[in-house]
Amino acid sequence: MDYTIKKYGTYNGKEYDLIQITNNDVIITFTNLGARINQWKIGSDNLILGFDNPQKAAKGKGYYYGASIGRVAGRISNGQFTIDGKDYQLPLNEGDNHLHGGPNGFDLRYWEYDIIQTDSEISITFSLTDQDGENGFPGTLEAQVIHTYTVDNEWKITYKATSDADTLFNPTNHVYFNLNGTHTVPILNHQLKIEADKYVPVKAEGTPVGELSSVEGTAFDVREGKQIGDQFKLNDAQIELKNGFDHPFVIQADASDTPIVLSVPVLNRSIEVSTDCESVVVYTHSVVDPPMEIWGEELHQYAGVTLETQTIPDAVNHDAFGNDILRKGTQFESATTYKLVY
Ligand code: G6D
């Protein structure tokens, strides 16, 4: 396994790089534009959605393809939160809510990076200083996103952060998988298995209704592994509301080491996910607007599916959703691994 650094292109006056890792017939690439994963291929088969230059990635901003998301993944209702009695108002970049870290979130920022290579893995440490008040968040945040790839085809993401004031921090990665090898075949044929006996119903605007609901008897019961397209055919108001999955699944406390598995059995391909996060947001790209071209082909509905591991979105406004407050001077650390099996 080895890596090369290529020019990705320019965006907003800055030059961006593409770090390409080759491991036999697998290629995986990352870029310092938003500390993104940009490509993951077996031979000529693209397994994720990405772009061949930064301008196209920027055009796809609304879908955050492969991007690191932060400071806070998901929506914060009304952009408002309170820490120790102090109220904060964040910019509203999607209707009445704050989405994915705001208008200048992590996804299109310029990240510095260093690379470390050993016999068994290559690690790229992306770093960003997010100044006090950026996107309305208190505290200057020192963030690191470490993308590591191993000879066993494991993509591990480690998030680290500290802040000089109490703030919020709930990062994720917004990769879209399509194990068919081309996004022209919808992900409806993918099997999804999540060891989750609860999920989070949402309102039409995408914010949580406010409770953790049982998956029993719903299209969200994928504990034994179900075909995504079959689940969408079930009579389920939440599926109808969002035209598919756009929901957090709450990972069981007694889950196995790989509580999330996405696969296409007929192609003998799967992604096995392990994480220290309490939830995973699954989004099935149920809307494509504006029209988009990816890898030279027009994008259609259900072209990819995300597995965004994180604290349950909007946790700061819902006591039962966990904690996304990062206290001054404390070290945040979280890790998620996506293992390609083929
Ligand atoms: C839509 O509601 C979805 C989000 O969950 C997703 O992250 C975004 O598209 C890319 O807003």
mmCIF file with all atom_site columns, C-alpha atoms in Angstrom, residues 19 33 47 67 72 79 157 165 194 234 258 293:
data_model
loop_
_atom_site.group_PDB
_atom_site.id
_atom_site.type_symbol
_atom_site.label_atom_id
_atom_site.label_alt_id
_atom_site.label_comp_id
_atom_site.label_asym_id
_atom_site.label_entity_id
_atom_site.label_seq_id
_atom_site.pdbx_PDB_ins_code
_atom_site.Cartn_x
_atom_site.Cartn_y
_atom_site.Cartn_z
_atom_site.occupancy
_atom_site.B_iso_or_equiv
_atom_site.pdbx_formal_charge
_atom_site.auth_seq_id
_atom_site.auth_comp_id
_atom_site.auth_asym_id
_atom_site.auth_atom_id
_atom_site.pdbx_PDB_model_num
ATOM 1  C CA . ILE A 1 19  ? -4.277  12.225 -1.369  1.00 0.00 ? 19  ILE A CA 1
ATOM 2  C CA . LEU A 1 33  ? -11.304 20.584 1.011   1.00 0.00 ? 33  LEU A CA 1
ATOM 3  C CA . LEU A 1 47  ? -18.391 2.838  -4.189  1.00 0.00 ? 47  LEU A CA 1
ATOM 4  C CA . ALA A 1 67  ? -17.390 15.960 3.877   1.00 0.00 ? 67  ALA A CA 1
ATOM 5  C CA . VAL A 1 72  ? -22.421 20.108 14.926  1.00 0.00 ? 72  VAL A CA 1
ATOM 6  C CA . GLY A 1 79  ? -30.513 27.590 15.765  1.00 0.00 ? 79  GLY A CA 1
ATOM 7  C CA . ILE A 1 157 ? -11.994 8.297  11.263  1.00 0.00 ? 157 ILE A CA 1
ATOM 8  C CA . ALA A 1 165 ? -14.787 28.001 26.127  1.00 0.00 ? 165 ALA A CA 1
ATOM 9  C CA . ILE A 1 194 ? -28.529 -1.728 12.234  1.00 0.00 ? 194 ILE A CA 1
ATOM 10 C CA . LEU A 1 234 ? -44.049 -0.520 3.879   1.00 0.00 ? 234 LEU A CA 1
ATOM 11 C CA . THR A 1 258 ? -20.176 -3.989 14.034  1.00 0.00 ? 258 THR A CA 1
ATOM 12 C CA . GLU A 1 293 ? -23.550 15.169 -12.319 1.00 0.00 ? 293 GLU A CA 1
#
